[in-house]
Amino acid sequence: RLALPFNLNPCRHRALPLMSSEECTSICAQCLTKPLANRAVAPLVHRQGAAFLVHRMKFYREEARALATMMATQIRLTEMSRLPNVLIPVPIAYTTAVQRTFNQSALLAWHLAKTFNIAYAPRLLMRQGGPAQRSLPRGQRLTSTGFACRQNAANLAGKHVAIVDDVLTTGATARKISQLLRGLGADLIDAWCATRTPTEDS
């Protein structure tokens, strides 16, 4: 654990590791005009040991508790003044869920919901058909749709919510889900992820 690549100087709104010229503001240049989230949390940079832990969680259902614990630690250090009302895991496709029997983002959200005593809504959204985001190049990730609200989705009027996922890469998933949640009335939207790719082209 001590050898893990921790995300030590992340942007407040997209968790991207900051350039030296940006560290004094805690906000990257892009987020000055177009922030990804109210608050983005990603304790690890997605490489080496961190990428290995995510792989173990995604395909073997292991290390979810360890990754959630590291996320909770960063949240306690940076964002305990106002926690979300509800955690919403990024959904996976039906066929993937059948093959794996679990959703790795839901595992993280479940652990975090228990840790902070926050509501947990794993069935608010659904993933539509199409290839996994990780298999698409950056351009296609930004233009693919892929998500929808379920017919019985709860009203989120005035709520502060957090989207929970395993890896934050281009931010396309978070932006699309944020649009859906705002359509349900959500006010503040955070993005909580286990790892962050060091660049948005990964």
CSV table of C-alpha atoms in Angstrom, one decimal:
chain,number,residue,atom,x,y,z
A,1,ARG,CA,0.0,0.0,0.0
A,2,LEU,CA,2.8,2.4,0.7
A,3,ALA,CA,4.1,2.1,-2.8
A,4,LEU,CA,0.8,3.1,-4.4
A,5,PRO,CA,0.8,6.2,-6.7
A,6,PHE,CA,-1.3,8.6,-4.6
A,7,ASN,CA,-3.0,11.6,-6.3
A,8,LEU,CA,-1.3,14.2,-4.2
A,9,ASN,CA,-2.2,17.5,-6.0
A,10,PRO,CA,-5.5,17.0,-7.8
A,11,CYS,CA,-7.8,19.6,-9.3
A,12,ARG,CA,-10.7,20.2,-7.0
A,13,HIS,CA,-13.3,19.7,-9.8
A,14,ARG,CA,-11.9,16.9,-12.0
A,15,ALA,CA,-9.2,15.3,-9.8
A,16,LEU,CA,-6.7,15.6,-12.6
A,17,PRO,CA,-3.1,15.8,-11.3
A,18,LEU,CA,-2.3,19.5,-11.4
A,19,MET,CA,0.6,21.1,-13.3
A,20,SER,CA,3.0,23.1,-11.1
A,21,SER,CA,1.6,26.4,-12.4
A,22,GLU,CA,-1.9,25.4,-11.2
A,23,GLU,CA,-1.1,24.1,-7.7
A,24,CYS,CA,-1.6,27.4,-6.0
A,25,THR,CA,-5.3,27.5,-7.1
A,26,SER,CA,-6.2,23.8,-6.7
A,27,ILE,CA,-8.1,24.1,-10.0
A,28,CYS,CA,-7.0,23.2,-13.5
A,29,ALA,CA,-7.2,25.6,-16.3
A,30,GLN,CA,-10.2,23.8,-17.9
A,31,CYS,CA,-12.2,23.9,-14.7
A,32,LEU,CA,-12.0,27.6,-14.5
A,33,THR,CA,-14.7,27.7,-17.2
A,34,LYS,CA,-16.1,24.2,-17.3
A,35,PRO,CA,-15.8,22.2,-14.1
A,36,LEU,CA,-16.6,18.5,-14.3
A,37,ALA,CA,-18.1,18.3,-10.8
A,38,ASN,CA,-18.8,20.3,-7.7
A,39,ARG,CA,-16.1,18.2,-6.1
A,40,ALA,CA,-14.1,15.3,-7.6
A,41,VAL,CA,-12.4,12.7,-5.4
A,42,ALA,CA,-9.8,10.2,-6.7
A,43,PRO,CA,-7.1,9.2,-4.2
A,44,LEU,CA,-4.9,7.2,-6.6
A,45,VAL,CA,-3.4,7.8,-10.0
A,46,HIS,CA,-4.4,5.0,-12.4
A,47,ARG,CA,-1.1,3.3,-13.0
A,48,GLN,CA,1.1,0.5,-11.6
A,49,GLY,CA,-0.3,-0.8,-8.3
A,50,ALA,CA,-3.4,1.3,-8.4
A,51,ALA,CA,-4.4,0.0,-11.8
A,52,PHE,CA,-3.7,-3.5,-10.6
A,53,LEU,CA,-6.1,-3.1,-7.6
A,54,VAL,CA,-8.8,-1.7,-9.9
A,55,HIS,CA,-8.4,-4.7,-12.2
A,56,ARG,CA,-8.7,-7.1,-9.3
A,57,MET,CA,-11.9,-5.4,-8.2
A,58,LYS,CA,-13.4,-5.1,-11.7
A,59,PHE,CA,-12.9,-8.7,-12.7
A,60,TYR,CA,-12.5,-10.7,-9.5
A,61,ARG,CA,-14.5,-8.7,-6.9
A,62,GLU,CA,-11.5,-8.2,-4.7
A,63,GLU,CA,-9.9,-5.0,-3.2
A,64,ALA,CA,-13.2,-3.1,-3.2
A,65,ARG,CA,-13.0,-2.5,0.5
A,66,ALA,CA,-9.4,-1.4,0.3
A,67,LEU,CA,-10.1,1.1,-2.5
A,68,ALA,CA,-13.2,2.4,-0.8
A,69,THR,CA,-11.2,2.9,2.4
A,70,MET,CA,-8.7,5.1,0.5
A,71,MET,CA,-11.5,7.0,-1.0
A,72,ALA,CA,-13.1,7.6,2.4
A,73,THR,CA,-9.8,8.8,3.8
A,74,GLN,CA,-9.4,11.4,1.1
A,75,ILE,CA,-13.1,12.5,1.6
A,76,ARG,CA,-12.5,12.9,5.3
A,77,LEU,CA,-9.5,15.0,4.6
A,78,THR,CA,-11.1,17.3,2.0
A,79,GLU,CA,-14.8,17.2,2.0
A,80,MET,CA,-16.4,16.4,5.4
A,81,SER,CA,-18.0,19.8,5.8
A,82,ARG,CA,-20.9,18.8,3.4
A,83,LEU,CA,-21.4,15.2,2.4
A,84,PRO,CA,-23.8,14.2,-0.4
A,85,ASN,CA,-27.3,13.0,0.5
A,86,VAL,CA,-27.1,10.0,-1.9
A,87,LEU,CA,-24.5,7.9,-3.7
A,88,ILE,CA,-25.2,6.8,-7.3
A,89,PRO,CA,-22.9,4.1,-8.8
A,90,VAL,CA,-22.2,4.2,-12.5
A,91,PRO,CA,-24.3,1.3,-14.0
A,92,ILE,CA,-22.9,-1.4,-16.2
A,93,ALA,CA,-24.5,-3.1,-19.1
A,94,TYR,CA,-26.9,-6.0,-18.4
A,95,THR,CA,-24.8,-8.6,-20.2
A,96,THR,CA,-21.7,-7.5,-18.3
A,97,ALA,CA,-23.7,-7.7,-15.0
A,98,VAL,CA,-24.8,-11.2,-15.9
A,99,GLN,CA,-21.3,-12.4,-16.8
A,100,ARG,CA,-19.6,-10.9,-13.7
A,101,THR,CA,-22.6,-11.1,-11.3
A,102,PHE,CA,-21.6,-7.7,-9.8
A,103,ASN,CA,-21.0,-4.0,-10.6
A,104,GLN,CA,-17.6,-2.8,-9.3
A,105,SER,CA,-18.8,0.8,-8.9
A,106,ALA,CA,-21.8,-0.4,-6.9
A,107,LEU,CA,-19.4,-2.3,-4.6
A,108,LEU,CA,-17.5,1.0,-3.9
A,109,ALA,CA,-20.7,2.9,-3.4
A,110,TRP,CA,-22.0,0.3,-1.0
A,111,HIS,CA,-18.9,0.5,1.2
A,112,LEU,CA,-18.9,4.3,1.2
A,113,ALA,CA,-22.6,4.5,2.0
A,114,LYS,CA,-22.0,2.3,5.0
A,115,THR,CA,-18.9,4.3,6.1
A,116,PHE,CA,-20.6,7.7,5.9
A,117,ASN,CA,-24.2,6.6,6.6
A,118,ILE,CA,-25.4,8.0,3.3
A,119,ALA,CA,-28.3,6.7,1.1
A,120,TYR,CA,-27.3,4.4,-1.7
A,121,ALA,CA,-29.2,4.3,-5.0
A,122,PRO,CA,-27.8,1.5,-7.3
A,123,ARG,CA,-30.9,1.2,-9.4
A,124,LEU,CA,-31.6,4.9,-10.3
A,125,LEU,CA,-29.8,4.6,-13.6
A,126,MET,CA,-29.4,2.0,-16.3
A,127,ARG,CA,-26.7,1.3,-18.9
A,128,GLN,CA,-27.9,1.0,-22.4
A,129,GLY,CA,-26.4,-1.3,-25.0
A,130,GLY,CA,-23.0,-0.7,-26.6
A,131,PRO,CA,-19.3,-1.4,-26.0
A,132,ALA,CA,-17.7,-0.7,-22.6
A,133,GLN,CA,-16.2,2.8,-22.2
A,134,ARG,CA,-12.7,1.5,-21.6
A,135,SER,CA,-12.8,-0.1,-25.1
A,136,LEU,CA,-13.5,3.3,-26.9
A,137,PRO,CA,-11.0,5.9,-27.9
A,138,ARG,CA,-11.3,9.4,-26.3
A,139,GLY,CA,-13.4,10.8,-29.2
A,140,GLN,CA,-16.0,8.1,-29.1
A,141,ARG,CA,-16.2,8.2,-25.3
A,142,LEU,CA,-17.1,11.9,-25.5
A,143,THR,CA,-19.9,11.3,-28.0
A,144,SER,CA,-21.4,8.0,-26.9
A,145,THR,CA,-24.7,8.1,-25.0
A,146,GLY,CA,-25.1,4.8,-23.1
A,147,PHE,CA,-27.1,5.9,-19.9
A,148,ALA,CA,-30.7,6.5,-19.0
A,149,CYS,CA,-32.9,7.0,-16.0
A,150,ARG,CA,-35.2,4.2,-15.0
A,151,GLN,CA,-38.9,4.8,-15.3
A,152,ASN,CA,-39.3,4.8,-11.5
A,153,ALA,CA,-36.3,7.0,-10.8
A,154,ALA,CA,-36.6,9.0,-7.6
A,155,ASN,CA,-36.9,12.8,-7.7
A,156,LEU,CA,-33.7,14.4,-6.6
A,157,ALA,CA,-34.9,18.0,-6.2
A,158,GLY,CA,-32.4,20.0,-4.3
A,159,LYS,CA,-30.3,17.0,-3.4
A,160,HIS,CA,-26.5,16.8,-3.2
A,161,VAL,CA,-25.4,13.6,-4.9
A,162,ALA,CA,-22.2,11.8,-5.7
A,163,ILE,CA,-21.5,9.7,-8.8
A,164,VAL,CA,-19.3,6.7,-7.8
A,165,ASP,CA,-17.1,4.9,-10.3
A,166,ASP,CA,-13.8,2.9,-10.4
A,167,VAL,CA,-11.8,5.0,-12.8
A,168,LEU,CA,-12.1,8.7,-14.0
A,169,THR,CA,-10.6,9.1,-17.5
A,170,THR,CA,-12.1,11.6,-19.9
A,171,GLY,CA,-15.0,12.7,-17.6
A,172,ALA,CA,-17.5,11.8,-20.4
A,173,THR,CA,-19.3,9.3,-18.2
A,174,ALA,CA,-19.6,11.8,-15.3
A,175,ARG,CA,-20.8,14.5,-17.6
A,176,LYS,CA,-23.5,12.4,-19.2
A,177,ILE,CA,-24.8,11.1,-15.8
A,178,SER,CA,-24.7,14.6,-14.4
A,179,GLN,CA,-27.0,15.7,-17.1
A,180,LEU,CA,-29.5,13.0,-16.2
A,181,LEU,CA,-29.3,13.7,-12.5
A,182,ARG,CA,-29.8,17.4,-13.1
A,183,GLY,CA,-32.9,16.4,-15.1
A,184,LEU,CA,-34.1,14.7,-11.9
A,185,GLY,CA,-33.5,17.9,-9.9
A,186,ALA,CA,-30.1,17.3,-8.4
A,187,ASP,CA,-28.4,20.5,-7.2
A,188,LEU,CA,-24.8,19.7,-6.4
A,189,ILE,CA,-23.0,16.7,-8.1
A,190,ASP,CA,-19.7,15.2,-6.9
A,191,ALA,CA,-17.6,12.6,-8.7
A,192,TRP,CA,-16.1,10.0,-6.4
A,193,CYS,CA,-13.7,7.6,-8.1
A,194,ALA,CA,-11.0,5.2,-6.9
A,195,THR,CA,-8.4,6.2,-9.4
A,196,ARG,CA,-7.7,9.0,-11.9
A,197,THR,CA,-5.8,8.6,-15.1
A,198,PRO,CA,-2.8,11.0,-15.2
A,199,THR,CA,-4.1,12.5,-18.5
A,200,GLU,CA,-7.5,12.6,-20.1
A,201,ASP,CA,-6.1,10.9,-23.3
A,202,SER,CA,-5.5,7.6,-21.5
